[in-house]
Amino acid sequence: MLDLLVPRYPDVMTVARRNERRWWILFMAVVALTGVVMLLLRRRIAPESVLAFLLFGGVLLATAIQPRFGLYAILGLTLFGDRSLHPWYPFTKNLSSLESIMYVSDSFSFSPQELTIVWTLVVWFVRAVAERRLRIHFGPLFWPAALFLIFNAIGLGYGLANGGNRVIALWEVRSIFYLPLMLLLASNLIETRAQLNTLFWVATVALFAKGMAGVWYVHDVLKWDLEGVERIAEHAMSIHFNFFFVLLIAAWLYYDTTARRFSMVLMAPFVLFSLVANFRRAGFLTLGMAIGLIVLLLYLEHRRLFYLIAPTGAIAVAAYLMIFWNNEGPLGILARAVRSVIGQASARDAASNIYRDLENINIMFTIRQAPLTGIGFGNKFYMIVPMPDISFFEWWEYITHNSIMWVWMKIGVIGFYALILLLALTMLYGARMVRLMPRGQLRVFALTATLYIFTHFVYAYVDMSWEGGSMVFVGTMMGVINAMPQIAASKPAPVRPWRVFQPPSDRS
């Protein structure tokens, strides 16, 4: 915790002047937004683009009023975005992207997502300084994240100094910068249990909306025909959905609110359908690992429930594998994922495995050429064995599926150990929070955040996972874990029970 300024306790007149100033700022912001909308309409920009700019302005305005709203908006709008399901979606795309409905100029290479992150940081800092209450909570996770970021910055400079492609280097590393920034924001802006509950609701609703979009895509574009479809959305969607199902299971195990438990049950079929339709084996396997860890936690905390659930679940899984072991349709996707792991992959999965094996050979060869410094961002990795042509992916010679060893390949062994340190401390501290948090909602949130980070980085060993959406999500969940002791120490909001009858003393 860093406390830079002495709190100032204002008198009534100071509070009145501050409120008046805020209302004038709000009025001027509304006038400015109105002027921007009128300008866009005069330029005959499409109505949907005008609406998008208006909503973005609303996000910035809400953030100016309360920085925490910016954090909610960043997480929710990021998780809903998907380049495959809705390529027009503007929040996560540069304002120079032609397909975005918020296209501004070819030279404006910043996204609304990045602008909102920076704006939220600026508003939070300026307001805290103005009110003399700047208290920065770094916690045990910020400095390892900052250290990892420093090595990535060094890798960027080293890669450019050795002839790396500047544009590709910046694209490789830019999303990694989101992680410590989101960690810092979540650690400091989420201060109470109610705020943490709101943050998880934002993530839940955004993932449900993405699940609905996946169902609509299968209905509207594929006409319910998944034959031969490799995926319906970005790879990262599957790993993001792990958060949803871990939260659903934890909410029932630890008796979270009735609203969360039953509403998520109603949402689950849509999210599950999109998860299956996206056909990501690593997503299924990491979700299975997360559920296995939850069962292990049951053994430590609730033996009776463990002996009820574990044998029943094992029998159900065994029965499913026996029935669908050779099924090549959508219902057999989970069985095919298990088959692939034990060496009996289908033709499609076998081809994918071979590509990753060849790629790993090239990764390890590249690491041996520069184990201390790495090759730096913007430089191609060496290919001593040829790989199948996937040039439809523009950066296939720069970014690999194995996102863990890719870090060593790019920034060297010390930067790689900085990543391992960050992950190890996150898992250790997350597990500690799970054990220390009281049973109920706080333990649900601690368990979900910790297991999501675990599944993400297990998934990262076999698939690309440093894109912007995942870094925003991972950074936010690290911030949640980082802030757990402060949140648990805060006083819960008072709950006023409904009184059907008046107390006897009040009766006439």
XYZ file of C-alpha atoms in Angstrom:
508
model
C 0.000 0.000 0.000
C 1.345 3.423 -0.983
C -0.250 6.413 0.779
C 1.146 9.540 -0.862
C -1.163 12.279 0.372
C -2.791 13.185 3.668
C -6.590 12.903 3.455
C -8.437 16.196 3.530
C -11.753 16.292 5.376
C -13.779 19.049 3.629
C -16.346 21.282 5.246
C -19.914 21.754 3.978
C -19.062 24.668 1.653
C -16.180 22.750 0.086
C -18.459 19.781 -0.600
C -21.085 22.099 -2.116
C -18.532 23.756 -4.396
C -17.175 20.366 -5.427
C -20.660 19.121 -6.302
C -21.398 22.275 -8.253
C -18.138 21.872 -10.171
C -18.995 18.247 -10.973
C -22.403 19.233 -12.323
C -20.847 21.887 -14.555
C -18.308 19.354 -15.849
C -21.159 16.920 -16.527
C -23.127 19.614 -18.353
C -20.141 20.580 -20.515
C -19.471 16.923 -21.309
C -23.091 16.445 -22.439
C -22.807 19.553 -24.617
C -19.555 18.242 -26.106
C -21.119 14.835 -26.828
C -24.079 16.531 -28.485
C -21.723 18.563 -30.655
C -19.799 15.450 -31.693
C -23.017 13.650 -32.628
C -24.202 16.631 -34.703
C -20.847 16.751 -36.468
C -21.017 13.040 -37.273
C -24.546 13.393 -38.603
C -23.506 16.323 -40.821
C -20.742 14.141 -42.278
C -23.456 11.601 -43.149
C -21.923 8.822 -41.113
C -24.026 5.676 -40.766
C -26.510 5.767 -37.848
C -24.954 2.695 -36.226
C -21.565 4.447 -36.196
C -23.116 7.531 -34.602
C -24.714 5.313 -31.961
C -21.371 3.570 -31.306
C -19.567 6.892 -30.832
C -22.369 8.095 -28.585
C -22.140 4.971 -26.416
C -18.369 5.282 -26.243
C -18.746 8.886 -25.151
C -21.200 7.717 -22.513
C -18.622 5.232 -21.225
C -15.992 7.972 -20.951
C -18.479 10.274 -19.230
C -19.542 7.586 -16.740
C -15.878 6.888 -16.031
C -15.277 10.577 -15.348
C -18.079 10.475 -12.784
C -16.887 7.234 -11.175
C -13.664 5.504 -12.381
C -14.997 2.136 -11.280
C -17.597 2.319 -14.068
C -14.686 2.393 -16.506
C -13.400 -0.900 -15.105
C -16.841 -2.488 -15.498
C -17.097 -1.204 -19.073
C -13.620 -2.407 -20.058
C -14.276 -5.931 -18.803
C -17.831 -6.286 -20.102
C -17.302 -4.738 -23.541
C -14.061 -6.672 -24.022
C -15.563 -10.053 -23.162
C -18.483 -9.549 -25.530
C -16.227 -8.740 -28.495
C -15.253 -11.426 -31.006
C -13.671 -10.928 -34.429
C -15.447 -13.939 -35.913
C -18.931 -13.606 -34.443
C -19.223 -9.858 -35.051
C -16.352 -8.415 -37.125
C -17.987 -4.968 -37.028
C -17.671 -4.745 -33.238
C -15.592 -1.623 -32.507
C -14.497 -1.706 -28.864
C -11.518 -4.046 -29.244
C -10.503 -2.907 -32.741
C -8.349 0.016 -33.756
C -10.086 3.139 -34.951
C -8.095 2.473 -38.143
C -9.832 -0.881 -38.782
C -11.992 -0.608 -41.896
C -14.460 -3.254 -40.744
C -15.119 -1.450 -37.448
C -18.207 0.735 -37.311
C -16.044 3.276 -35.427
C -13.476 3.652 -38.212
C -11.866 7.107 -38.046
C -8.587 7.117 -39.977
C -5.929 4.722 -41.269
C -3.369 6.403 -39.019
C -5.353 6.167 -35.761
C -3.970 2.890 -34.408
C -5.648 2.910 -31.011
C -8.750 1.030 -29.967
C -11.622 2.281 -27.778
C -10.525 -0.432 -25.346
C -7.054 1.084 -24.986
C -8.407 4.619 -24.768
C -10.793 3.559 -22.005
C -8.007 1.869 -20.024
C -5.846 4.981 -20.203
C -8.800 7.288 -19.465
C -9.787 5.235 -16.410
C -6.229 5.367 -15.066
C -6.028 9.131 -15.610
C -9.414 9.855 -14.019
C -8.676 7.647 -11.020
C -5.288 9.290 -10.419
C -6.442 12.882 -10.968
C -9.522 12.525 -8.754
C -7.495 10.893 -5.996
C -4.891 13.673 -6.091
C -7.532 16.419 -6.212
C -9.298 14.974 -3.171
C -6.007 14.226 -1.392
C -6.753 10.562 -0.910
C -4.289 8.870 -3.218
C -3.811 5.416 -1.724
C -2.331 2.932 -4.157
C -2.693 -0.730 -3.246
C -0.029 -2.743 -5.042
C -0.416 -6.007 -3.123
C 1.800 -9.042 -3.637
C 1.029 -9.458 -7.357
C 1.617 -6.052 -8.930
C 5.406 -5.999 -8.713
C 5.882 -9.465 -10.293
C 3.524 -8.330 -13.074
C 5.486 -5.081 -13.467
C 8.758 -7.037 -13.606
C 7.364 -9.249 -16.366
C 6.228 -6.130 -18.218
C 9.715 -4.599 -17.962
C 11.259 -7.641 -19.623
C 8.682 -7.454 -22.390
C 9.605 -3.807 -22.939
C 13.268 -4.816 -23.101
C 12.341 -7.564 -25.594
C 10.573 -4.956 -27.706
C 13.600 -2.679 -27.758
C 15.991 -5.573 -28.407
C 13.873 -6.916 -31.250
C 13.624 -3.531 -32.964
C 17.370 -2.920 -32.506
C 18.054 -6.216 -34.309
C 15.973 -5.441 -37.355
C 12.554 -6.578 -36.168
C 9.420 -5.443 -37.955
C 8.140 -2.459 -35.958
C 4.445 -2.958 -36.717
C 4.472 -6.670 -35.936
C 6.596 -6.135 -32.800
C 4.073 -3.667 -31.417
C 1.185 -5.992 -32.246
C 2.948 -8.877 -30.492
C 3.573 -7.027 -27.246
C 0.847 -4.386 -26.914
C -1.771 -6.618 -25.282
C 0.695 -7.813 -22.623
C 0.769 -4.226 -21.334
C -2.933 -4.528 -20.501
C -2.288 -7.147 -17.810
C -0.527 -5.042 -15.128
C -2.717 -2.024 -15.899
C -5.917 -4.010 -15.347
C -4.382 -5.625 -12.260
C -3.681 -2.166 -10.825
C -7.154 -0.846 -11.655
C -9.009 -3.844 -10.226
C -6.830 -3.851 -7.088
C -7.708 -0.237 -6.319
C -11.179 0.407 -7.745
C -12.901 -2.686 -6.334
C -13.114 -1.965 -2.615
C -16.288 -3.605 -1.324
C -18.147 -6.884 -1.661
C -20.982 -5.203 -3.534
C -18.560 -3.780 -6.101
C -16.899 -7.175 -6.538
C -20.321 -8.767 -6.975
C -21.140 -6.208 -9.680
C -17.851 -6.939 -11.470
C -18.653 -10.665 -11.601
C -22.172 -9.950 -12.820
C -20.712 -7.813 -15.620
C -18.439 -10.677 -16.693
C -21.280 -13.205 -16.438
C -23.729 -11.184 -18.534
C -21.070 -10.408 -21.160
C -20.197 -14.106 -21.534
C -23.868 -15.030 -21.700
C -24.371 -12.429 -24.447
C -21.428 -13.927 -26.344
C -22.951 -17.384 -25.904
C -26.210 -16.073 -27.351
C -24.264 -14.586 -30.268
C -22.699 -18.001 -30.890
C -26.102 -19.675 -30.967
C -27.405 -17.018 -33.338
C -24.363 -17.489 -35.618
C -24.969 -21.234 -35.841
C -28.655 -20.593 -36.563
C -28.318 -17.683 -38.988
C -25.060 -18.432 -40.828
C -24.506 -22.188 -40.488
C -28.208 -23.151 -40.510
C -27.517 -25.537 -37.601
C -25.049 -27.524 -39.731
C -21.756 -27.941 -37.851
C -20.389 -30.607 -40.183
C -16.827 -29.698 -41.154
C -16.859 -26.477 -39.114
C -13.530 -25.956 -37.356
C -14.740 -23.214 -35.009
C -17.406 -20.525 -34.818
C -15.461 -17.853 -32.920
C -12.009 -16.923 -31.678
C -10.078 -19.629 -29.844
C -10.079 -17.535 -26.658
C -13.873 -17.690 -26.365
C -13.673 -21.282 -25.127
C -11.250 -20.488 -22.334
C -13.310 -17.442 -21.317
C -16.356 -19.693 -20.961
C -14.434 -21.712 -18.353
C -14.946 -18.754 -16.021
C -18.715 -19.013 -16.464
C -18.938 -22.714 -15.610
C -16.483 -22.559 -12.708
C -18.501 -19.667 -11.262
C -21.733 -21.614 -11.733
C -20.385 -24.695 -9.934
C -18.788 -22.662 -7.137
C -21.987 -20.638 -6.639
C -23.941 -23.834 -5.906
C -21.234 -25.422 -3.756
C -20.774 -22.385 -1.531
C -24.381 -21.168 -1.479
C -24.042 -17.914 -3.380
C -27.123 -15.756 -3.877
C -30.265 -17.353 -5.253
C -30.292 -14.845 -8.096
C -26.849 -15.912 -9.316
C -27.430 -19.639 -8.948
C -30.721 -19.851 -10.796
C -30.085 -17.185 -13.413
C -26.807 -18.843 -14.401
C -28.575 -22.196 -14.725
C -30.916 -20.556 -17.243
C -27.977 -18.992 -19.099
C -25.859 -22.152 -19.120
C -27.447 -23.987 -22.126
C -26.613 -21.113 -24.495
C -23.041 -20.796 -23.232
C -22.553 -24.583 -23.324
C -23.848 -24.795 -26.897
C -21.388 -22.133 -28.069
C -18.567 -23.799 -26.140
C -19.219 -27.130 -27.866
C -19.718 -25.507 -31.276
C -16.339 -23.785 -31.025
C -14.550 -27.187 -30.959
C -11.539 -26.248 -28.812
C -10.116 -29.408 -27.242
C -7.880 -27.445 -24.875
C -10.919 -25.532 -23.633
C -12.733 -28.740 -22.676
C -9.691 -30.316 -21.058
C -8.815 -27.271 -18.969
C -12.428 -26.991 -17.815
C -12.238 -30.654 -16.794
C -9.051 -29.923 -14.845
C -10.742 -27.017 -13.063
C -13.690 -29.214 -12.101
C -11.240 -31.851 -10.867
C -9.582 -29.292 -8.596
C -12.986 -28.261 -7.254
C -13.703 -31.919 -6.432
C -10.327 -32.149 -4.678
C -11.226 -29.067 -2.657
C -14.473 -30.801 -1.689
C -12.429 -33.715 -0.339
C -10.540 -31.309 1.903
C -13.561 -29.332 3.073
C -16.693 -31.438 2.764
C -15.998 -35.189 2.737
C -19.663 -36.234 2.763
C -20.441 -34.156 -0.319
C -17.246 -35.398 -1.982
C -18.246 -39.041 -1.561
C -21.662 -38.195 -2.985
C -20.461 -36.270 -6.040
C -17.128 -37.878 -6.995
C -18.305 -41.495 -7.594
C -21.479 -40.331 -9.363
C -19.507 -37.955 -11.581
C -16.896 -40.607 -12.381
C -19.590 -43.097 -13.429
C -21.319 -40.468 -15.592
C -18.045 -39.522 -17.325
C -17.125 -43.166 -17.911
C -20.584 -43.876 -19.362
C -20.335 -40.864 -21.679
C -16.886 -41.911 -22.934
C -18.066 -45.459 -23.617
C -21.117 -44.287 -25.564
C -19.518 -41.466 -27.570
C -15.922 -42.724 -27.914
C -16.150 -43.105 -31.697
C -18.769 -40.431 -32.299
C -17.570 -37.780 -34.785
C -20.527 -35.434 -34.323
C -20.966 -32.505 -31.940
C -22.024 -34.787 -29.073
C -18.714 -36.616 -29.276
C -16.470 -33.556 -29.036
C -15.598 -34.151 -25.377
C -14.781 -37.787 -26.029
C -12.615 -36.802 -29.008
C -10.714 -34.371 -26.804
C -9.890 -37.216 -24.393
C -9.018 -39.533 -27.291
C -6.650 -36.924 -28.662
C -4.775 -36.702 -25.364
C -4.160 -40.452 -25.146
C -2.967 -40.673 -28.748
C -6.090 -41.736 -30.671
C -6.896 -38.438 -32.350
C -9.161 -38.010 -35.366
C -7.643 -37.005 -38.713
C -8.348 -33.317 -38.087
C -7.021 -33.387 -34.527
C -3.999 -35.469 -35.567
C -3.085 -32.872 -38.192
C -3.372 -30.153 -35.557
C -1.172 -32.158 -33.180
C 1.470 -32.679 -35.866
C 1.563 -28.966 -36.649
C 2.089 -28.138 -32.972
C 4.813 -30.790 -32.653
C 6.699 -29.341 -35.621
C 6.217 -25.847 -34.292
C 7.574 -26.863 -30.871
C 10.705 -28.269 -32.524
C 11.275 -24.908 -34.200
C 10.575 -23.042 -30.959
C 13.165 -25.048 -29.029
C 15.735 -24.617 -31.798
C 15.137 -20.856 -31.783
C 15.501 -20.739 -27.986
C 18.856 -22.533 -28.192
C 20.146 -19.878 -30.575
C 19.544 -17.069 -28.065
C 18.631 -18.547 -24.673
C 19.572 -15.483 -22.616
C 18.144 -12.639 -24.678
C 15.601 -14.308 -26.928
C 15.158 -13.101 -30.490
C 13.068 -10.066 -29.499
C 9.665 -9.006 -30.753
C 9.212 -8.393 -34.448
C 11.607 -11.151 -35.519
C 10.607 -14.452 -37.115
C 11.419 -17.664 -35.306
C 13.731 -20.147 -37.005
C 12.248 -23.059 -38.943
C 14.580 -26.017 -39.175
C 11.654 -28.294 -40.026
C 9.025 -27.141 -42.543
C 5.482 -26.664 -41.305
C 2.148 -26.753 -43.148
C 1.231 -23.449 -44.764
C -1.131 -21.432 -42.569
C -0.257 -18.103 -44.162
C -3.909 -17.054 -43.870
C -2.762 -16.192 -40.333
C -0.689 -13.100 -41.038
C 1.822 -13.571 -38.209
C 2.259 -17.337 -38.293
C 6.053 -16.906 -38.539
C 6.138 -14.712 -35.410
C 3.501 -16.008 -32.974
C 3.290 -19.670 -31.957
C 0.575 -21.809 -30.421
C 2.730 -22.605 -27.394
C 2.300 -19.245 -25.682
C 4.449 -20.196 -22.677
C 7.643 -21.154 -24.520
C 6.957 -18.307 -26.938
C 7.787 -15.947 -24.056
C 11.237 -17.527 -23.588
C 11.784 -17.479 -27.348
C 10.998 -13.753 -27.512
C 12.428 -12.211 -24.306
C 14.934 -14.745 -22.993
C 15.295 -16.948 -19.969
C 15.150 -14.208 -17.299
C 11.914 -12.833 -18.737
C 10.585 -16.389 -18.867
C 11.391 -16.870 -15.175
C 9.646 -13.550 -14.471
C 6.513 -15.064 -16.048
C 6.869 -18.258 -13.995
C 7.325 -16.162 -10.834
C 4.149 -14.188 -11.606
C 2.122 -17.343 -12.241
C 3.488 -19.169 -9.184
C 2.773 -16.257 -6.838
C -0.693 -15.813 -8.329
C -1.566 -19.467 -7.785
C -0.120 -19.544 -4.270
C -1.817 -16.324 -3.205
C -5.064 -17.306 -4.935
C -5.119 -20.682 -3.169
C -4.453 -18.902 0.125
C -7.368 -16.551 -0.494
C -9.658 -19.489 -1.253
C -8.772 -21.056 2.086
C -8.959 -17.805 4.070
C -12.150 -16.338 2.636
C -15.335 -17.117 4.596
C -17.658 -19.660 3.053
C -20.106 -17.976 0.769
C -19.803 -15.362 -1.936
C -16.223 -14.238 -1.250
C -14.934 -17.790 -1.468
C -16.891 -18.259 -4.696
C -15.168 -15.242 -6.215
C -11.689 -16.189 -4.955
C -12.032 -19.753 -6.277
C -13.392 -18.651 -9.657
C -10.673 -16.032 -10.204
C -7.888 -18.435 -9.225
C -9.133 -21.320 -11.346
C -9.725 -19.081 -14.342
C -6.086 -17.943 -14.281
C -4.991 -21.574 -13.833
C -7.004 -22.793 -16.820
C -5.891 -19.853 -18.952
C -2.190 -20.574 -18.569
C -2.586 -24.340 -18.937
C -4.436 -23.542 -22.151
C -1.603 -21.154 -23.088
C 0.784 -24.110 -23.326
C -1.044 -25.378 -26.425
C -2.762 -22.338 -27.935
C -2.297 -18.609 -28.540
C -3.422 -16.701 -25.485
C -1.749 -13.303 -25.271
C -4.432 -11.431 -27.209
C -6.031 -8.307 -25.754
C -9.287 -9.840 -24.512
C -7.528 -12.511 -22.485
C -5.028 -10.069 -20.990
C -7.837 -7.778 -19.832
C -9.613 -10.758 -18.249
C -6.497 -12.259 -16.649
C -5.322 -8.884 -15.337
C -8.736 -8.185 -13.808
C -8.871 -11.569 -12.089
C -5.328 -11.084 -10.750
C -6.482 -7.729 -9.397
C -9.452 -9.408 -7.720
C -7.165 -11.902 -5.984
C -4.793 -9.064 -5.079
C -7.577 -7.040 -3.430
C -9.310 -9.887 -1.592
C -8.011 -9.108 1.932
C -9.119 -5.465 1.645
C -12.509 -6.460 0.241
C -13.057 -9.038 2.985
C -12.166 -6.445 5.623
C -14.723 -3.965 4.285
C -18.092 -3.841 5.986
C -20.887 -5.489 4.015
C -23.728 -3.202 3.009
C -26.625 -3.311 5.470
C -29.585 -5.334 4.329
C -33.019 -4.080 5.298
C -35.405 -7.013 5.626
C -38.941 -6.631 4.359
C -41.414 -6.275 7.191
C -44.727 -7.839 6.451
C -46.084 -6.882 9.871
C -45.280 -3.866 11.944
C -43.575 -4.366 15.303
C -46.017 -4.634 18.209
C -44.893 -1.276 19.625
C -45.896 0.509 16.418
C -49.365 -0.964 16.195
C -52.236 1.271 17.102
